[in-house]
Short mmCIF file of C-alpha atoms and ligand atoms in Angstrom, two decimals:
data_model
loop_
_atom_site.label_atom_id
_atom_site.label_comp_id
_atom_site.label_asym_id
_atom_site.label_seq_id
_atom_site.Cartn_x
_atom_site.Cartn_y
_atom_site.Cartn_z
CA UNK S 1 -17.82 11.86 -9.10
CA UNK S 2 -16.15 13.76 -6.77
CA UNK S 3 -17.92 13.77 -3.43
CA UNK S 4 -16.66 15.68 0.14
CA UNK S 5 -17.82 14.25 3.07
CA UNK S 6 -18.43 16.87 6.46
CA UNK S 7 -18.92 16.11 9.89
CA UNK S 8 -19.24 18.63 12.02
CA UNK S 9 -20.15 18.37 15.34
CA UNK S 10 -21.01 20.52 18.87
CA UNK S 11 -22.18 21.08 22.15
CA UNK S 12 -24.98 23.27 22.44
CA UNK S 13 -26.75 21.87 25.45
CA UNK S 14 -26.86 18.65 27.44
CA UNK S 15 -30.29 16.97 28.57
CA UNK S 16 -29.47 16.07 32.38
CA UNK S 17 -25.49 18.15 32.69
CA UNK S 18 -23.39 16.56 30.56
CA UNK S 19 -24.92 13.30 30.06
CA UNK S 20 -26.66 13.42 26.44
CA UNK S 21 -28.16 14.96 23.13
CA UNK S 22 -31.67 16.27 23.63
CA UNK S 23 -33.81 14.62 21.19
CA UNK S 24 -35.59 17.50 20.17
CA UNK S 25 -32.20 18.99 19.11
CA UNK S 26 -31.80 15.88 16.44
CA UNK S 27 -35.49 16.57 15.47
CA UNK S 28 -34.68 19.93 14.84
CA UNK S 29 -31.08 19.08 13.45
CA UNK S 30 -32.71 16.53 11.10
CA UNK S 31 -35.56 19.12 10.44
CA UNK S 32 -33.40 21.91 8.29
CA UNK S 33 -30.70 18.97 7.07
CA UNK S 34 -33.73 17.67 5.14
CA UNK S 35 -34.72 21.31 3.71
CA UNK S 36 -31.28 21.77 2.57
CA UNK S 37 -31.46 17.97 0.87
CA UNK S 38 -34.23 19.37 -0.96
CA UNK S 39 -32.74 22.71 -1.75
CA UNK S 40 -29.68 20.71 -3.62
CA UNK S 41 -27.28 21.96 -1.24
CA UNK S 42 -26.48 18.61 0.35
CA UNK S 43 -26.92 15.37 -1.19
CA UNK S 44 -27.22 13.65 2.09
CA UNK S 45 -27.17 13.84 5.48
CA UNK S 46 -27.54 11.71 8.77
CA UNK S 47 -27.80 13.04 12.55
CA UNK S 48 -27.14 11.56 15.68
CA UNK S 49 -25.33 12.11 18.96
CA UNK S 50 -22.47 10.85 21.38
CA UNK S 51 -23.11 11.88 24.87
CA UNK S 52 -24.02 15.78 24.52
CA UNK S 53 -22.14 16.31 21.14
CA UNK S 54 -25.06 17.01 18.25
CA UNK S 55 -23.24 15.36 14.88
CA UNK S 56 -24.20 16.92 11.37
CA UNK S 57 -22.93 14.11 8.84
CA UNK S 58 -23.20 15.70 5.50
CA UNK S 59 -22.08 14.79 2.00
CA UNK S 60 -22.08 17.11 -0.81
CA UNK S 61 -19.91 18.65 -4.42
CA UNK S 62 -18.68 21.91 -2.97
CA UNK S 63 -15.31 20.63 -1.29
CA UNK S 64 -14.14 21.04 2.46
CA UNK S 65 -14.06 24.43 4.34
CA UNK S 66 -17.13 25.40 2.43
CA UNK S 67 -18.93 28.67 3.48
CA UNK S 68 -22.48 27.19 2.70
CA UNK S 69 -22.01 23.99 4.06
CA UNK S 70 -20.38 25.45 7.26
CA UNK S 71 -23.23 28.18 7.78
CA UNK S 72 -25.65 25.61 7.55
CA UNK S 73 -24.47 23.66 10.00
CA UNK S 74 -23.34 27.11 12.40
CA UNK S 75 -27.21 27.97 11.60
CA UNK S 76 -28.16 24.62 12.43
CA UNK S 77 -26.84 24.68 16.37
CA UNK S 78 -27.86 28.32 16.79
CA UNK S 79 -30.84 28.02 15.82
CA UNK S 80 -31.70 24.88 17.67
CA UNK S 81 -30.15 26.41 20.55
CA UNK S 82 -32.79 29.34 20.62
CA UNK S 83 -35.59 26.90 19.99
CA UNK S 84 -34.65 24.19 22.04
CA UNK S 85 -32.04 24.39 24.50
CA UNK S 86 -32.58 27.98 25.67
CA UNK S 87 -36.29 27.31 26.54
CA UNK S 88 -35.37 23.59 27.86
CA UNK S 89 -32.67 25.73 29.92
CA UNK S 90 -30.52 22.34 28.75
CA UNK S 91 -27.75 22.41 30.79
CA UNK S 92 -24.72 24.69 28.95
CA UNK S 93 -27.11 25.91 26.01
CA UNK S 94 -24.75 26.82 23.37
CA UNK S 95 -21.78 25.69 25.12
CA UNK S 96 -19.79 25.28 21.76
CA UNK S 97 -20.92 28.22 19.90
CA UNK S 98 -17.95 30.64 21.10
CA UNK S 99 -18.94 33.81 18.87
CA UNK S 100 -22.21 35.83 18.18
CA UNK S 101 -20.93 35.98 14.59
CA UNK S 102 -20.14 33.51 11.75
CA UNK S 103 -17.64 34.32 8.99
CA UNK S 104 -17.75 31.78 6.24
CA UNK S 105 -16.05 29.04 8.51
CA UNK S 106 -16.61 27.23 11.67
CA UNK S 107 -13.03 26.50 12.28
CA UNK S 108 -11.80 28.72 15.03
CA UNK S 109 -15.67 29.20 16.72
CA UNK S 110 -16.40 26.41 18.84
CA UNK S 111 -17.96 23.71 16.58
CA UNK S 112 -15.34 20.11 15.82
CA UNK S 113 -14.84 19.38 12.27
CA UNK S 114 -13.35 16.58 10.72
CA UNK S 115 -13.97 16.82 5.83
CA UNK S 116 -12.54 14.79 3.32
CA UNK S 117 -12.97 15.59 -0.44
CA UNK S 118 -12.04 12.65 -2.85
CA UNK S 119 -13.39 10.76 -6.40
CA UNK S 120 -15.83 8.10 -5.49
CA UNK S 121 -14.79 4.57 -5.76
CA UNK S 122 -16.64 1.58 -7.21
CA UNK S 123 -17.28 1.07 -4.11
CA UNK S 124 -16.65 3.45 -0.89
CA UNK S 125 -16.94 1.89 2.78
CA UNK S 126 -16.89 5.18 4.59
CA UNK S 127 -16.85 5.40 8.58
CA UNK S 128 -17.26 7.37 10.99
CA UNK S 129 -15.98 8.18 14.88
CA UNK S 130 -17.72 10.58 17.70
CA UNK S 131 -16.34 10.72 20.83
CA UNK S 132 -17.81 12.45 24.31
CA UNK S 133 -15.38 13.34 27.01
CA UNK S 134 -12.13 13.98 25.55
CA UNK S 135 -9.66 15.48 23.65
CA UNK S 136 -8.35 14.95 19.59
CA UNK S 137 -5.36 13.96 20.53
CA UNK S 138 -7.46 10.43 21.41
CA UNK S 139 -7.36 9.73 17.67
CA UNK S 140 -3.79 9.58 17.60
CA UNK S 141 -3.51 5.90 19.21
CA UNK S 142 -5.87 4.93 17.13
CA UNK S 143 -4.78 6.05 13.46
CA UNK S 144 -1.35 4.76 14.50
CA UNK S 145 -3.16 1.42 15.40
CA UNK S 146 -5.02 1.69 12.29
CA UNK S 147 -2.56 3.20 9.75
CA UNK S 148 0.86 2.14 10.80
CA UNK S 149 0.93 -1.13 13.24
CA UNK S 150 1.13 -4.35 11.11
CA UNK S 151 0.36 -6.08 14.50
CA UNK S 152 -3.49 -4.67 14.04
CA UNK S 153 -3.80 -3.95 10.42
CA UNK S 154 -2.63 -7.08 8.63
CA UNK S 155 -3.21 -5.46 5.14
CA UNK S 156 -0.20 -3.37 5.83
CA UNK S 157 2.40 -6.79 5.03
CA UNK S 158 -0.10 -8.40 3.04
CA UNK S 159 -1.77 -5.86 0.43
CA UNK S 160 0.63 -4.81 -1.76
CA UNK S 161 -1.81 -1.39 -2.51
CA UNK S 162 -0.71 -0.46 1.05
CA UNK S 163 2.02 -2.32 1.65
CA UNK S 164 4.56 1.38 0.94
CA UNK S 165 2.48 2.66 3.79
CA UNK S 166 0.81 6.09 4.88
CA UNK S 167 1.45 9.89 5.62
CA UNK S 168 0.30 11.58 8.66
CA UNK S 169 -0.22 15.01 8.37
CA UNK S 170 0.18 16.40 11.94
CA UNK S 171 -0.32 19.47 13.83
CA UNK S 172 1.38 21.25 16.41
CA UNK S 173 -1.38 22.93 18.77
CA UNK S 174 0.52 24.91 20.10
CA UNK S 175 2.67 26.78 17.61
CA UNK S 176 -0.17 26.73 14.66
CA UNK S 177 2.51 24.25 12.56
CA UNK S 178 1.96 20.93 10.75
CA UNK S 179 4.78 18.45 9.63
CA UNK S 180 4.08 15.53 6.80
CA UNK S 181 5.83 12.02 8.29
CA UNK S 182 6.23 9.04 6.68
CA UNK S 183 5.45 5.79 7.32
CA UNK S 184 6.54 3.19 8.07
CA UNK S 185 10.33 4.49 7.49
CA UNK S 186 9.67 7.49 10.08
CA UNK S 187 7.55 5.66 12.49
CA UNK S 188 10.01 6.15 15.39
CA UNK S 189 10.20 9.99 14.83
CA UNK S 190 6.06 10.01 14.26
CA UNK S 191 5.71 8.65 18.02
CA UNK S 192 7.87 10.57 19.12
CA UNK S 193 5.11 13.48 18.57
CA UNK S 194 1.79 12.05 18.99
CA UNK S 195 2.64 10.40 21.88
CA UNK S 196 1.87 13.99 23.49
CA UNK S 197 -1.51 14.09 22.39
CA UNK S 198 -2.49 17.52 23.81
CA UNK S 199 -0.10 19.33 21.56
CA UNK S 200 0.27 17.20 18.55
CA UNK S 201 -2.14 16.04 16.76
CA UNK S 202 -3.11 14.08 13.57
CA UNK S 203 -5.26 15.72 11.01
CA UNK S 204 -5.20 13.97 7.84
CA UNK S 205 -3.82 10.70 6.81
CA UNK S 206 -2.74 9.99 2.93
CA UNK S 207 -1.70 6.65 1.02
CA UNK S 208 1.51 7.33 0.30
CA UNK S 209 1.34 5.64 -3.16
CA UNK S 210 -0.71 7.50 -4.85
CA UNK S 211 -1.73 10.98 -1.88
CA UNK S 212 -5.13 9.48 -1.78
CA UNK S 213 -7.12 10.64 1.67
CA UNK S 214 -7.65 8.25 3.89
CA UNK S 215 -8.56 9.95 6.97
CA UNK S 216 -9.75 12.88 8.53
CA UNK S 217 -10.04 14.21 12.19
CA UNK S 218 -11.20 17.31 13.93
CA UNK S 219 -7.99 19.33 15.49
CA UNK S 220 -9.61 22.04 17.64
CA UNK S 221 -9.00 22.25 20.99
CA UNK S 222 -11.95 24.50 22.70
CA UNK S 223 -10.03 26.04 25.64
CA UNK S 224 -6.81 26.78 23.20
CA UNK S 225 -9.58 28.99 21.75
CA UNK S 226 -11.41 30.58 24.57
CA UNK S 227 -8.24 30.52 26.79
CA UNK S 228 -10.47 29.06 29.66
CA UNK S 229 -11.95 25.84 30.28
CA UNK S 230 -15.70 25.84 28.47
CA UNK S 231 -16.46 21.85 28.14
CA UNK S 232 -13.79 18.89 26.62
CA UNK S 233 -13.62 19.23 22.63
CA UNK S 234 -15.40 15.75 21.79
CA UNK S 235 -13.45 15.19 18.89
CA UNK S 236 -14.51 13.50 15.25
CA UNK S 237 -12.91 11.40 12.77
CA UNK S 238 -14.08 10.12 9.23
CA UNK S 239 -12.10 7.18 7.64
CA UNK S 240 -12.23 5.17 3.99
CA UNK S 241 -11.94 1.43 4.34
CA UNK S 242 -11.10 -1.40 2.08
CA UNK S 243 -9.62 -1.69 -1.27
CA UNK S 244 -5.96 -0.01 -0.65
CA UNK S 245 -7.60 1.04 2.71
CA UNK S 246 -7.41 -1.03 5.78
CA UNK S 247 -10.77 -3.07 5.83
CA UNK S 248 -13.46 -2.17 8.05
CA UNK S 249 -12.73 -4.99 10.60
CA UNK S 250 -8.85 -3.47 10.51
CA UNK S 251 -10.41 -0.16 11.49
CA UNK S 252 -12.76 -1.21 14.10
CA UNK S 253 -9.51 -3.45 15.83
CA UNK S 254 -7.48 -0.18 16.99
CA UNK S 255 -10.61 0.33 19.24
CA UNK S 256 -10.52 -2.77 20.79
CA UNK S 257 -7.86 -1.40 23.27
CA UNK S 258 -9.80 1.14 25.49
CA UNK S 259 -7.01 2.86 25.83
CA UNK S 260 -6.51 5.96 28.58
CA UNK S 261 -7.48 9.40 26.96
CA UNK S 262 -7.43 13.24 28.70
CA UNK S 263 -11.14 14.41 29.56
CA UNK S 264 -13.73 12.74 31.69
CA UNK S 265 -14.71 14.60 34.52
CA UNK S 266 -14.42 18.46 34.26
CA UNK S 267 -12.28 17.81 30.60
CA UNK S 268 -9.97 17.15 34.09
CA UNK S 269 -9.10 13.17 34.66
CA UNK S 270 -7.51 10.21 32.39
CA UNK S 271 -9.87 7.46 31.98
CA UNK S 272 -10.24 4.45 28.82
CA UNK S 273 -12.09 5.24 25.70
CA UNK S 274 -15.13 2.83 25.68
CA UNK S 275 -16.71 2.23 22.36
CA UNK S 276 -20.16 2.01 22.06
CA UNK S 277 -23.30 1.25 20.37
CA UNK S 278 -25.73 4.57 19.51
CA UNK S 279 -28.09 3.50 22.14
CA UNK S 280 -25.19 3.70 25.27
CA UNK S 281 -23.72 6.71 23.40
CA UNK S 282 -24.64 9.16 26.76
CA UNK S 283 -22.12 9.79 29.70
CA UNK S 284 -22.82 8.77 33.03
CA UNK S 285 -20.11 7.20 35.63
CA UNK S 286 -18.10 9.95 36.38
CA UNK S 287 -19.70 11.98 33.62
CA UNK S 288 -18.50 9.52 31.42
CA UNK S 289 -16.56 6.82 31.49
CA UNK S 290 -15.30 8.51 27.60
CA UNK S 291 -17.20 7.01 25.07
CA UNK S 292 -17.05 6.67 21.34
CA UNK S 293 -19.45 5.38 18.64
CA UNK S 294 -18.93 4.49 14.90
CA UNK S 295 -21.01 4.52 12.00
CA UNK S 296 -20.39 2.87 8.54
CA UNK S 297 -21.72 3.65 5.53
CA UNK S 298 -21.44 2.38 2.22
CA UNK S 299 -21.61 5.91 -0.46
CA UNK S 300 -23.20 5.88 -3.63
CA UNK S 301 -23.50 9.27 -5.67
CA UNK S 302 -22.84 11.02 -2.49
CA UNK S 303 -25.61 9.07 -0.49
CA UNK S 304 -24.84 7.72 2.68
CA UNK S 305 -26.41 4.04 3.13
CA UNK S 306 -26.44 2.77 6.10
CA UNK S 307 -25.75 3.29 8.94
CA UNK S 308 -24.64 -0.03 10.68
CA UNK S 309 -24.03 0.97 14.65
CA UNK S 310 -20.42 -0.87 14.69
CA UNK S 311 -19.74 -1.21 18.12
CA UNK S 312 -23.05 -2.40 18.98
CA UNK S 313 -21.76 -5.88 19.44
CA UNK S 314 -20.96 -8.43 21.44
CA UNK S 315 -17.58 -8.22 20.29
CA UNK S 316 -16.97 -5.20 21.94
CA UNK S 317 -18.20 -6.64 25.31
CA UNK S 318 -14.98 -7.47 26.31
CA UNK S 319 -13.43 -4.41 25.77
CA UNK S 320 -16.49 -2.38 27.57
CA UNK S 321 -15.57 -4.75 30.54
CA UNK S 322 -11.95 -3.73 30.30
CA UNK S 323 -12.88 -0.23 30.30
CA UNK S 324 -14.99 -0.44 33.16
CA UNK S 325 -12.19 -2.52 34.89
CA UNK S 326 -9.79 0.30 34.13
CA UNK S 327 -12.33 3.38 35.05
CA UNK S 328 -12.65 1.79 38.12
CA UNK S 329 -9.15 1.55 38.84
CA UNK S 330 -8.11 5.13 38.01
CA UNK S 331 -11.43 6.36 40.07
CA UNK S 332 -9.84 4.91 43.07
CA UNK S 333 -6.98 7.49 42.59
CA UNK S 334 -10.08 10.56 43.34
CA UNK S 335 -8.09 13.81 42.95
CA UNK S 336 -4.33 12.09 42.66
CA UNK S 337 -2.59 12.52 39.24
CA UNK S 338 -2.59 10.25 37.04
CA UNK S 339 -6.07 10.01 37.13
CA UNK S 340 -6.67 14.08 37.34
CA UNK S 341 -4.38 15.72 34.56
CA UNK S 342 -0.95 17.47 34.89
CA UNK S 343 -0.73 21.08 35.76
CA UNK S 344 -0.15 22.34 32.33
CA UNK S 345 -3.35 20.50 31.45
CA UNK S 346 -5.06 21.85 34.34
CA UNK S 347 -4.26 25.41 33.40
CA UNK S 348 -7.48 25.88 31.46
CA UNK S 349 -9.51 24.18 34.29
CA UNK S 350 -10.61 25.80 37.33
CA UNK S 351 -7.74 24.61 39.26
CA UNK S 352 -6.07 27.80 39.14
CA UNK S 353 -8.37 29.86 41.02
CA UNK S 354 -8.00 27.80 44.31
CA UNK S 355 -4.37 27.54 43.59
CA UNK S 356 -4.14 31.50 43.47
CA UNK S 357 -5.85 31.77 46.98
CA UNK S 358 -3.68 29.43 48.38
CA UNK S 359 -0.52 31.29 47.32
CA UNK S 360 -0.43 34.11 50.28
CA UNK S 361 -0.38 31.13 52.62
CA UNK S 362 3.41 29.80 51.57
CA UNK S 363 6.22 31.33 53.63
CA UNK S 364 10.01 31.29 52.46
CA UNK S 365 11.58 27.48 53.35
P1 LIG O 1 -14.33 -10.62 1.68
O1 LIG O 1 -13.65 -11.82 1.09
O2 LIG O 1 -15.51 -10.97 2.56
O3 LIG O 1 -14.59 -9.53 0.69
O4 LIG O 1 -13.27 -9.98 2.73
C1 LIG O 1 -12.05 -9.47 2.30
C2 LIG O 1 -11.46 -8.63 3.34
O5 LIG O 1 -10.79 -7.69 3.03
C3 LIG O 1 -11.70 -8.96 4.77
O6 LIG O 1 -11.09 -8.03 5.59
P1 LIG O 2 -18.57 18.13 27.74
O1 LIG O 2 -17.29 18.67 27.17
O2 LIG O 2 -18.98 16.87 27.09
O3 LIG O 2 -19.63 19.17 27.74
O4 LIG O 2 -18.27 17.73 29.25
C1 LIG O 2 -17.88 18.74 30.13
C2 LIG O 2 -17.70 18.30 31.53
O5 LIG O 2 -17.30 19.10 32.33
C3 LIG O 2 -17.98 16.91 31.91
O6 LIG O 2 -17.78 16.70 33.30
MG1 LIG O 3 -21.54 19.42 27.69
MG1 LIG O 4 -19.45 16.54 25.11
#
């Protein structure tokens, strides 16, 4: 059976600023997810939040970019934001929704998506990453990890169904391009692009034996879109595990290094990606520090068992106390880069607007 998985996620109003989901807006969410269960449309679905991003997991027979699927999720956050965060006055109702008008695809209009369409397995570990507070280049650290460092993924030497290694598909932000790589033969050149993750970015990753999808991540960059600065992306990703895939504990390793991602504070400052269990999934220090939760799932016909709340465990303690460590570190830089972004990061920020009322005040050196 051939089953796509969607997960497509949004803004549309934060309960206390930026800090978390209301959970009226899940109620709601969960509310017409179930009618379109029943309707046939979907054959499953699961809600839940990280920090102020609403996430529609769906899975279903109709393939990715979907018009149905998509306008039932674009329906999904306007209407709750009329019902819910409007009247709430939640802070930034409908901050994601950047159009009055859908047209058969939510690419392009505010809402993160991240589909995969592939033949179910015998059995199909599926999981799945949110993250408040930053950008989708954030992923790119981690599918290397995950995808193309023996050092954390030991099925790479040892499983000879992965042992040719993976293709990252990866787009160029900036020029609307994407290039195929190879790995691990061009694993030099691969860095050589994602390292800048606010232009280059990973969007799908295949086995390179036999093309089979492995992953899939949410590309769109929100102020690329609006030209101006309207909240930090929050990006998602959904990845297979075991079996020819890296196993879920190979997976979950790559986030064991809270390493330091663009967003935080005004989508303005560096700071570590924490990973966390559902119940710490809000933002607070800082508006953050970033966070991200995963989900796994075992499918069956399309039906999402589960989930299990991965990072809710004591073996992620350590690297929550590294994080903290580390946002407490960059903090003490307050408005000095590295912590705040670079200028051509800051471009879509506010910054500009004191900038251009300083610039009378220079006189000729
Ligand atoms: P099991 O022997 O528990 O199936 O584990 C195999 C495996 O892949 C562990 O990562
Ligand atoms: P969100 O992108 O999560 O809405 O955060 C915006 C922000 O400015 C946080 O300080
Ligand atoms: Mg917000
Ligand atoms: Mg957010």
């Amino acid at each position: 059976m051939r089953v796509t998985v969607s997960l497509i996620k949004a803004d549309i109003g934060g309960l206390a600023g930026h800090s978390v989901v209301h959970p009226k807006l899940e109620e709601l969410a969960r509310k017409k997810l179930q009618e379109a269960k029943e309707t046939g449309l979907i054959i499953d679905y699961y809600v839940y939040h990280a920090g102020d991003d609403l996430q529609l997991l769906m899975t279903h027979t109709k393939g990715e970019n979907n018009p149905e699927i998509h306008k039932l999720a674009w329906d999904t956050f306007v209407e709750a934001t009329e019902k819910v965060s409007k009247p709430l006055k939640l802070y930034g109702a409908g901050q994601d929704l950047l159009s009055d008008t859908f047209s058969g695809n939510v690419r392009g209009l505010g809402p993160g998506v991240a589909e995969m369409e592939f033949e179910e397995r015998k059995s199909e570990p599926i999981l799945v990453f949110s993250a408040d507070k930053t950008e989708p280049g954030a992923w790119n650290f981690k599918l290397y990890k995950i995808f193309a460092d023996p050092f954390n993924t030991a099925g790479l030497v040892i499983d000879p169904s992965m042992h040719d290694g993976f293709i990252f598909e990866v787009l160029d932000l900036i020029e609307d391009m994407y290039v195929l790589m190879n790995t691990p033969e061009e694993s030099y050149d691969l860095l050589a692009l994602i390292g800048t993750p606010g232009r280059y970015v990973i969007r799908k990753v295949y086995r390179k034996s036999d093309r089979e999808v492995a992953a899939s991540a949410s590309v769109q960059r929100l102020s690329l879109i609006a030209g101006r600065y309207v909240g930090k992306d929050d990006p998602v990703l959904i990845v297979r595990a075991q079996h020819g895939f890296p196993a879920v504990g190979e997976v979950l390793e790559a986030f064991a290094f809270p390493h330091l991602v663009a967003g935080w504070m005004r989508g303005s400052h560096h700071g570590p990606l924490m990973p966390v269990g559902l119940k710490d999934a809000k933002c607070t220090r800082f508006d953050g520090p970033p966070r991200v939760v995963g989900l796994g799932f075992q499918l069956h016909n399309g039906i999402l068992e589960g989930p299990v709340d991965l990072f809710d465990d004591p073996a992620f303690d350590y690297t929550r106390r590294m994080a903290e460590e580390i946002a407490d570190y960059m903090r003490r830089h307050g408005p000095f880069m590295p912590h705040r972004l670079g200028p051509e990061e800051m471009e879509y920020t506010t910054l500009p607007g004191v900038l251009e009322k300083l610039r009378t005040r220079f006189k000729k050196a």
